[in-house]
Coordinates of C-alpha atoms and ligand atoms in Angstrom, one line a residue:
M21 CA -0.1 0.1 0.1
V22 CA 2.6 2.6 1.2
V23 CA 4.9 1.6 -1.7
S24 CA 2.2 2.2 -4.4
N25 CA 1.3 5.6 -2.8
V26 CA 4.8 6.8 -2.9
K27 CA 5.0 5.6 -6.7
K28 CA 1.9 7.7 -7.4
V29 CA 3.3 10.7 -5.9
L30 CA 6.6 10.4 -7.7
L31 CA 4.5 10.0 -10.9
V32 CA 2.7 13.0 -10.3
L33 CA 5.8 15.1 -9.5
L34 CA 7.3 13.8 -12.8
V35 CA 4.5 14.9 -14.8
V36 CA 4.5 18.4 -13.1
W37 CA 8.3 18.6 -13.8
I38 CA 8.2 17.8 -17.5
G39 CA 5.2 20.1 -17.8
T40 CA 7.0 23.0 -16.2
L41 CA 10.1 22.3 -18.4
S42 CA 8.0 22.2 -21.4
Y43 CA 6.2 25.5 -20.6
I44 CA 9.6 27.2 -20.2
W45 CA 11.5 25.5 -23.1
L46 CA 8.8 25.0 -25.6
P47 CA 6.9 28.4 -25.6
G48 CA 5.4 27.9 -29.0
I49 CA 3.9 24.3 -28.2
V50 CA 2.4 24.8 -24.6
P51 CA -0.1 27.6 -24.4
D52 CA 0.8 30.5 -21.9
F53 CA -2.2 30.0 -19.9
L54 CA -0.8 32.0 -16.9
H55 CA 0.4 34.9 -19.0
L56 CA 3.6 34.8 -17.3
R57 CA 5.6 34.8 -20.3
N58 CA 4.1 37.9 -21.8
K59 CA 4.3 39.8 -18.5
A60 CA 7.9 39.0 -18.1
A61 CA 8.6 40.1 -21.8
A62 CA 6.7 43.2 -21.2
D63 CA 8.6 44.0 -18.0
E64 CA 11.8 43.5 -19.8
K65 CA 10.8 45.6 -22.7
D66 CA 9.6 48.4 -20.2
A67 CA 13.1 48.3 -18.5
R68 CA 14.9 48.3 -21.7
L69 CA 13.1 51.4 -23.0
K70 CA 13.2 53.2 -19.6
D71 CA 17.0 52.4 -19.5
A72 CA 17.6 53.8 -23.1
L73 CA 15.7 56.7 -22.4
G74 CA 17.2 57.3 -19.1
K75 CA 20.3 58.2 -20.8
F76 CA 19.1 61.5 -21.9
L77 CA 16.2 62.1 -19.5
N78 CA 15.9 65.7 -18.2
L79 CA 18.8 66.9 -20.4
G80 CA 17.2 70.1 -20.8
I81 CA 18.5 72.7 -22.9
G82 CA 21.4 72.3 -25.3
N83 CA 22.3 69.7 -27.8
A84 CA 19.9 67.0 -26.4
S85 CA 20.5 64.2 -28.5
L86 CA 18.3 61.2 -29.3
E87 CA 21.5 59.4 -30.5
H88 CA 21.9 57.0 -27.6
A89 CA 18.2 56.3 -27.4
S90 CA 17.0 56.1 -31.0
K91 CA 17.1 52.2 -31.3
G92 CA 15.5 51.8 -27.8
T93 CA 12.8 54.4 -28.4
E94 CA 11.0 52.6 -31.3
E95 CA 7.9 52.0 -29.2
A96 CA 7.8 55.3 -27.5
V97 CA 5.2 57.9 -28.5
H98 CA 6.7 61.1 -29.5
V99 CA 4.9 64.4 -28.8
V100 CA 5.9 67.8 -29.6
I101 CA 4.6 70.9 -28.1
A102 CA 5.5 74.5 -28.5
S103 CA 4.9 77.2 -25.7
D104 CA 6.2 80.6 -24.6
S105 CA 5.7 82.5 -21.2
N106 CA 2.1 83.7 -22.1
T107 CA 0.9 80.1 -22.6
L108 CA 3.2 77.8 -20.5
G109 CA 0.5 76.7 -18.2
G110 CA -1.3 75.3 -21.3
M111 CA 1.8 73.1 -21.8
I112 CA 1.7 71.9 -18.5
A113 CA -1.9 70.9 -18.4
L114 CA -1.4 69.3 -21.7
I115 CA 1.5 67.1 -20.6
N116 CA -0.6 66.1 -17.4
S117 CA -3.5 65.2 -19.6
I118 CA -1.4 63.1 -21.9
V119 CA 0.4 61.1 -19.1
S120 CA -2.8 60.7 -17.1
N121 CA -4.6 58.8 -19.7
T122 CA -1.9 56.5 -21.4
K123 CA -0.1 53.6 -20.0
S124 CA 2.4 53.9 -23.1
L125 CA 5.9 55.4 -22.8
V126 CA 5.6 58.9 -23.9
F127 CA 8.7 61.1 -24.8
F128 CA 7.9 64.9 -24.9
H129 CA 9.8 67.3 -27.1
L130 CA 9.1 70.6 -25.7
I131 CA 9.8 74.0 -27.6
T132 CA 9.9 77.2 -25.7
D133 CA 11.4 80.8 -26.3
K134 CA 14.5 81.8 -24.4
A135 CA 12.6 83.5 -21.5
S136 CA 10.7 80.2 -20.6
S137 CA 12.8 77.4 -20.6
E138 CA 14.2 77.7 -17.2
H139 CA 10.7 78.4 -16.0
L140 CA 9.5 75.2 -17.6
K141 CA 12.0 73.1 -16.0
T142 CA 11.3 74.3 -12.6
W143 CA 7.6 73.7 -13.1
L144 CA 8.1 70.2 -14.3
M145 CA 10.7 69.4 -11.4
K146 CA 8.5 70.7 -8.9
S147 CA 5.4 68.9 -10.0
K148 CA 4.1 65.4 -10.3
L149 CA 5.4 65.5 -13.8
Q150 CA 9.2 65.4 -12.6
S151 CA 9.5 61.9 -13.8
I152 CA 8.3 62.4 -17.5
N153 CA 10.7 61.7 -20.2
Y154 CA 11.4 65.0 -22.0
E155 CA 13.9 67.4 -23.7
I156 CA 13.6 71.1 -24.0
K157 CA 14.6 73.1 -27.1
E158 CA 14.7 76.9 -27.5
F159 CA 13.3 77.8 -30.9
P160 CA 15.8 80.0 -32.8
V161 CA 13.6 83.1 -33.6
E162 CA 16.1 84.1 -36.2
W163 CA 14.9 81.0 -38.3
V164 CA 11.6 82.8 -39.2
E165 CA 12.8 86.7 -38.8
G166 CA 11.6 88.6 -41.6
K167 CA 9.4 85.9 -42.9
I168 CA 6.3 86.5 -40.9
K169 CA 3.6 88.9 -42.1
V170 CA 0.1 88.5 -40.4
R171 CA -2.7 90.8 -41.4
G172 CA -6.1 91.5 -39.7
G173 CA -4.8 92.2 -36.2
R174 CA -4.4 88.9 -34.5
E175 CA -0.9 89.8 -33.4
E176 CA -0.5 86.5 -31.4
L177 CA -0.6 84.6 -34.6
A178 CA 2.8 86.3 -35.6
N179 CA 4.3 84.8 -32.6
P180 CA 7.5 82.8 -33.8
L181 CA 6.7 79.9 -31.7
N182 CA 3.8 79.4 -33.9
Y183 CA 6.0 78.5 -36.6
A184 CA 8.1 76.1 -34.7
R185 CA 6.0 73.1 -36.2
Y186 CA 7.5 74.1 -39.6
Y187 CA 11.0 73.0 -38.4
L188 CA 10.5 69.9 -36.8
P189 CA 13.1 67.7 -38.4
K190 CA 15.7 70.9 -38.0
L191 CA 14.8 71.1 -34.2
F192 CA 14.9 67.3 -33.5
P193 CA 17.3 65.9 -36.1
N194 CA 17.4 62.5 -34.4
I195 CA 13.8 61.7 -34.5
E196 CA 12.9 59.3 -37.4
G197 CA 9.4 58.1 -37.9
R198 CA 6.2 59.5 -36.4
V199 CA 5.5 62.2 -34.1
V200 CA 2.3 63.8 -32.8
Y201 CA 2.2 67.8 -32.7
I202 CA -0.4 69.3 -30.4
D203 CA -0.9 72.9 -29.8
D204 CA -0.6 74.2 -26.0
D205 CA -4.3 75.4 -26.0
C206 CA -5.4 71.5 -26.1
I207 CA -5.8 68.5 -23.5
V208 CA -5.8 65.0 -24.5
Q209 CA -8.6 62.9 -22.8
G210 CA -8.1 59.6 -24.8
D211 CA -4.9 57.5 -25.1
V212 CA -2.3 59.3 -27.2
K213 CA -1.1 55.9 -28.4
H214 CA -4.0 55.6 -30.5
L215 CA -3.5 58.9 -32.1
Y216 CA 0.1 58.1 -32.7
D217 CA -0.7 54.6 -34.3
M218 CA -3.6 55.8 -36.4
K219 CA -3.8 54.2 -39.8
M220 CA -2.7 56.8 -42.6
H221 CA -3.5 56.2 -46.2
P222 CA -0.5 55.3 -48.4
G223 CA 0.9 58.3 -50.1
T224 CA -0.1 60.9 -47.4
L225 CA 2.4 62.7 -45.3
A226 CA 0.2 63.8 -42.2
S227 CA -3.2 63.7 -40.7
F228 CA -5.4 66.6 -39.8
S229 CA -8.9 67.0 -38.5
E230 CA -11.1 68.8 -41.3
D231 CA -13.0 72.0 -40.5
C232 CA -16.2 71.3 -42.8
M233 CA -17.5 68.4 -41.0
G234 CA -20.1 68.1 -38.2
V235 CA -21.0 71.1 -36.3
N236 CA -17.9 73.2 -37.3
K237 CA -19.9 75.2 -40.0
R238 CA -22.5 76.1 -37.4
I239 CA -19.8 77.7 -35.3
T240 CA -17.7 79.6 -37.8
L241 CA -20.7 80.4 -39.9
L242 CA -18.4 79.8 -42.9
Q243 CA -18.1 77.0 -45.3
N244 CA -14.5 76.1 -44.1
V245 CA -13.3 75.4 -47.5
Y246 CA -9.9 76.6 -49.2
A247 CA -11.8 79.5 -50.9
D248 CA -12.4 81.0 -47.4
F249 CA -8.5 81.3 -47.0
F250 CA -7.2 82.0 -50.6
D251 CA -7.9 84.0 -53.6
L252 CA -7.7 80.8 -55.7
K253 CA -7.4 83.2 -58.9
N254 CA -3.9 84.3 -57.8
K255 CA -1.5 83.1 -60.3
H256 CA 0.7 81.3 -57.5
F257 CA -2.2 79.2 -56.7
M258 CA -3.3 78.3 -60.3
E259 CA -0.8 75.7 -60.8
L260 CA -1.8 73.9 -57.6
N261 CA -5.3 73.3 -59.2
I262 CA -7.1 73.7 -55.8
K263 CA -10.7 73.0 -55.6
P264 CA -12.4 76.0 -54.0
T265 CA -14.7 73.7 -52.1
A266 CA -12.0 71.5 -50.5
C267 CA -12.4 71.2 -46.9
S268 CA -10.0 73.4 -44.7
F269 CA -8.3 71.7 -41.8
N270 CA -6.8 72.8 -38.6
T271 CA -3.1 72.4 -38.2
G272 CA -3.1 72.8 -34.3
V273 CA -3.1 69.0 -33.9
F274 CA -1.4 66.6 -36.4
V275 CA 0.3 63.3 -36.9
T276 CA 3.4 63.0 -39.3
N277 CA 6.3 60.9 -40.1
L278 CA 9.5 63.1 -40.1
T279 CA 11.5 60.6 -42.3
D280 CA 8.9 61.4 -44.9
W281 CA 8.9 65.2 -43.9
R282 CA 12.9 65.2 -44.8
K283 CA 12.4 63.5 -47.9
H284 CA 9.9 65.7 -49.3
N285 CA 11.6 69.0 -48.0
I286 CA 8.4 70.1 -46.4
T287 CA 10.1 72.7 -44.3
H288 CA 11.5 74.2 -47.6
Q289 CA 8.0 74.2 -49.2
L290 CA 6.4 75.9 -46.1
E291 CA 9.0 78.6 -46.2
H292 CA 8.6 79.2 -49.8
W293 CA 5.0 80.2 -49.1
L294 CA 5.9 82.1 -45.9
E295 CA 8.4 84.2 -47.9
L296 CA 6.3 84.8 -50.8
N297 CA 3.5 86.0 -48.5
T298 CA 5.8 88.7 -47.1
K299 CA 6.2 90.1 -50.7
E300 CA 2.8 89.7 -52.1
E301 CA -0.6 89.5 -50.1
L302 CA -1.2 85.8 -50.8
Y303 CA -3.4 85.0 -47.6
G304 CA -4.5 86.0 -44.2
N305 CA -6.8 88.9 -45.1
E306 CA -9.8 87.2 -43.7
R307 CA -10.4 85.1 -40.7
G308 CA -8.1 86.8 -38.3
G309 CA -4.8 87.1 -40.0
G310 CA -4.0 83.3 -41.2
G311 CA -0.9 82.7 -39.1
S312 CA 0.9 79.5 -39.7
Q313 CA -2.1 77.6 -41.0
P314 CA -2.4 78.7 -44.8
P315 CA 1.0 77.4 -46.0
M316 CA 0.3 74.0 -44.3
M317 CA -2.9 74.0 -46.2
L318 CA -1.0 74.6 -49.4
V319 CA 1.7 72.1 -48.9
F320 CA -0.5 69.3 -47.6
Y321 CA -3.3 69.8 -50.2
K322 CA -4.6 66.4 -50.9
K323 CA -1.6 64.8 -49.0
Y324 CA -3.2 64.1 -45.8
T325 CA -5.4 61.6 -44.0
P326 CA -8.6 63.2 -42.4
M327 CA -8.4 62.4 -38.7
D328 CA -11.0 61.0 -36.5
Q329 CA -13.2 63.9 -35.4
L330 CA -13.3 63.0 -31.9
W331 CA -9.4 63.2 -31.9
H332 CA -9.6 66.9 -32.7
V333 CA -12.8 68.5 -31.2
H334 CA -11.8 72.2 -31.9
F335 CA -13.3 75.9 -31.9
L336 CA -13.7 75.7 -28.2
G337 CA -12.2 79.2 -28.2
W338 CA -15.3 80.4 -30.0
N339 CA -18.7 80.8 -28.5
V340 CA -19.7 77.2 -28.5
R341 CA -21.5 76.8 -25.1
R342 CA -24.9 76.0 -27.0
I343 CA -23.3 74.0 -29.7
Y344 CA -21.4 71.1 -28.2
G345 CA -23.2 69.2 -25.5
K346 CA -21.6 68.1 -22.2
Q347 CA -21.7 64.7 -23.3
Y348 CA -19.8 65.2 -26.6
I349 CA -17.1 67.2 -24.9
K350 CA -16.8 64.3 -22.4
S351 CA -16.5 61.7 -25.1
A352 CA -13.9 63.9 -27.2
K353 CA -10.4 62.5 -27.1
L354 CA -8.8 65.9 -27.5
L355 CA -10.2 69.4 -26.9
H356 CA -8.7 72.4 -28.6
W357 CA -9.4 76.0 -27.6
N358 CA -8.5 77.6 -30.7
G359 CA -10.0 81.1 -31.2
R360 CA -9.8 84.0 -28.7
S361 CA -10.9 82.4 -25.5
K362 CA -8.1 80.4 -23.9
P363 CA -9.2 77.8 -21.2
W364 CA -6.7 79.7 -18.7
G365 CA -8.5 82.9 -19.4
R366 CA -11.7 84.5 -18.1
N367 CA -14.4 83.4 -20.5
A368 CA -13.6 80.1 -22.3
A369 CA -16.2 77.3 -22.6
F370 CA -15.8 74.0 -20.8
Q371 CA -13.1 75.4 -18.5
D372 CA -13.6 72.6 -16.1
S373 CA -12.3 70.1 -18.7
W374 CA -8.9 72.0 -18.6
D375 CA -8.7 72.8 -14.8
R376 CA -8.8 69.1 -14.0
Y377 CA -5.4 68.9 -15.5
F378 CA -3.7 72.2 -14.6
L379 CA -0.9 72.0 -12.2
P380 CA 0.0 75.4 -10.2
D381 CA 3.0 77.2 -11.0
P382 CA 5.6 77.0 -8.1
T383 CA 7.0 80.3 -9.2
K384 CA 3.4 81.8 -9.3
Q385 CA 4.2 83.7 -12.6
F386 CA 1.5 81.9 -14.5
Q387 CA -2.1 82.0 -13.2
P388 CA -5.3 81.0 -14.8
V389 CA -7.8 84.0 -14.4
R390 CA -10.9 82.6 -12.5
K391 CA -13.7 83.9 -10.7
G392 CA -12.4 85.5 -7.3
I393 CA -8.9 85.4 -8.5
L394 CA -7.1 88.4 -9.8
Ligands
NAG423 C1 25.9 72.1 -29.6 O1 26.8 71.6 -30.5 C2 27.3 72.3 -31.4 C3 28.1 71.8 -32.5 O2 28.3 70.5 -32.3 C4 28.4 73.2 -30.5 O3 29.1 74.3 -31.3 C5 27.6 74.1 -29.4 O4 28.6 74.6 -28.4 C6 26.6 72.8 -28.5 N1 25.8 73.5 -27.7 C7 25.7 73.2 -26.3 C8 24.6 74.0 -25.5 O5 26.2 72.3 -26.0
NAG424 C1 7.9 56.7 -41.8 O1 8.4 56.8 -43.3 C2 9.4 55.9 -43.5 C3 9.9 56.3 -45.0 O2 8.8 56.5 -45.8 C4 8.7 54.5 -43.5 O3 9.7 53.5 -43.8 C5 8.2 54.2 -41.9 O4 7.8 52.9 -42.1 C6 7.5 55.3 -41.5 N1 7.0 55.1 -40.2 C7 5.8 55.1 -39.8 C8 5.6 54.8 -38.3 O5 4.8 55.2 -40.4
NAG425 C1 14.8 68.6 -51.6 O1 16.0 69.2 -51.6 C2 17.3 68.9 -52.0 C3 18.3 69.8 -51.8 O2 17.9 70.9 -51.5 C4 17.0 68.5 -53.5 O3 18.2 67.9 -53.9 C5 15.9 67.4 -53.6 O4 15.6 67.3 -54.9 C6 14.5 68.1 -53.0 N1 13.6 66.9 -53.0 C7 12.3 67.1 -53.3 C8 11.3 66.0 -53.3 O5 12.0 68.3 -53.7

């Protein structure tokens, strides 16, 4: 009796032992019912990425280089944001919203003016954002000196930082592949990884959200087409063969591939229109000046993939309280307060969605204007 029991126990142990070995050595044959392998692999990947990124974390200003990390960061989501001292709090809220809503590794490429880079570093270091992965670049304003001409009185559109988005490959020579650019008057409520990984049609160079869809026409009371922006009878536009009724798009949020951007000399093309506009009045007489948007509409005409509308709910800086429902705002993946009323100002719609992500400035230089606060 005793002997046969011992035999049974040994047999069971043998089976368990063989099973365990197969589980470890023959991963293709034995199913991973405990999900241990995936988790181990994911942990290892995470550690590898963190290690690679760690080499240039918090490098701050200067020749922050992606060289050591470019191989390890394949899976990191690259996000670019530009801000100056007037809007720095927007950048902070935006970063906070992004990291609050994703589990993916994100690398932030932050562009500021000379006056704000130290301020930004302090703000990040003294907040819960101190452990994010980032680099800070000062935008060399001389790159656009003499090239900006804005008409129609919206001087803020002439801010050199608005044009930093034209120079992404030059600012970040070591980034290959995709980046997401997001204006600093936005917050992200969805997982930025989904935006980053979106499907782009073959042959397109970027993705933008179109202005003529959904409720947008009711907000601007315009058709939101190319003819609103350009006098298409101008000789410079004739050869582009632009359809006057083609939808305009907002350039405040876009996904692009910097490898392709370089290949097609996009920066060079954008500068061409910028310079031509300083010599002849090409665009920007209506709709408050034009800013950095029209050249992008010319260069990316028919070369972009329309973005999912929920990923760029815009015009929140307009009078939209009665147009967007609370539920729609809640379901939006990204909110953009383009227009005059900024979410840190006195009167913008849906400010509570933004306030949720704002982190106070430790130096107290930037303060949202709110009821009861001067
Ligand atoms: C950046 O690199 C350039 C050329 O390699 C060098 O001249 C410059 O001093 C560097 N700047 C900083 C801040 O390290
Ligand atoms: C970016 O473009 C390059 C060159 O066309 C291509 O090889 C690469 O797969 C693209 N990357 C992404 C993430 O689309
Ligand atoms: C981009 O510019 C380079 C040099 O300025 C030129 O050789 C090349 O042909 C240009 N490529 C395109 C697609 O315009």
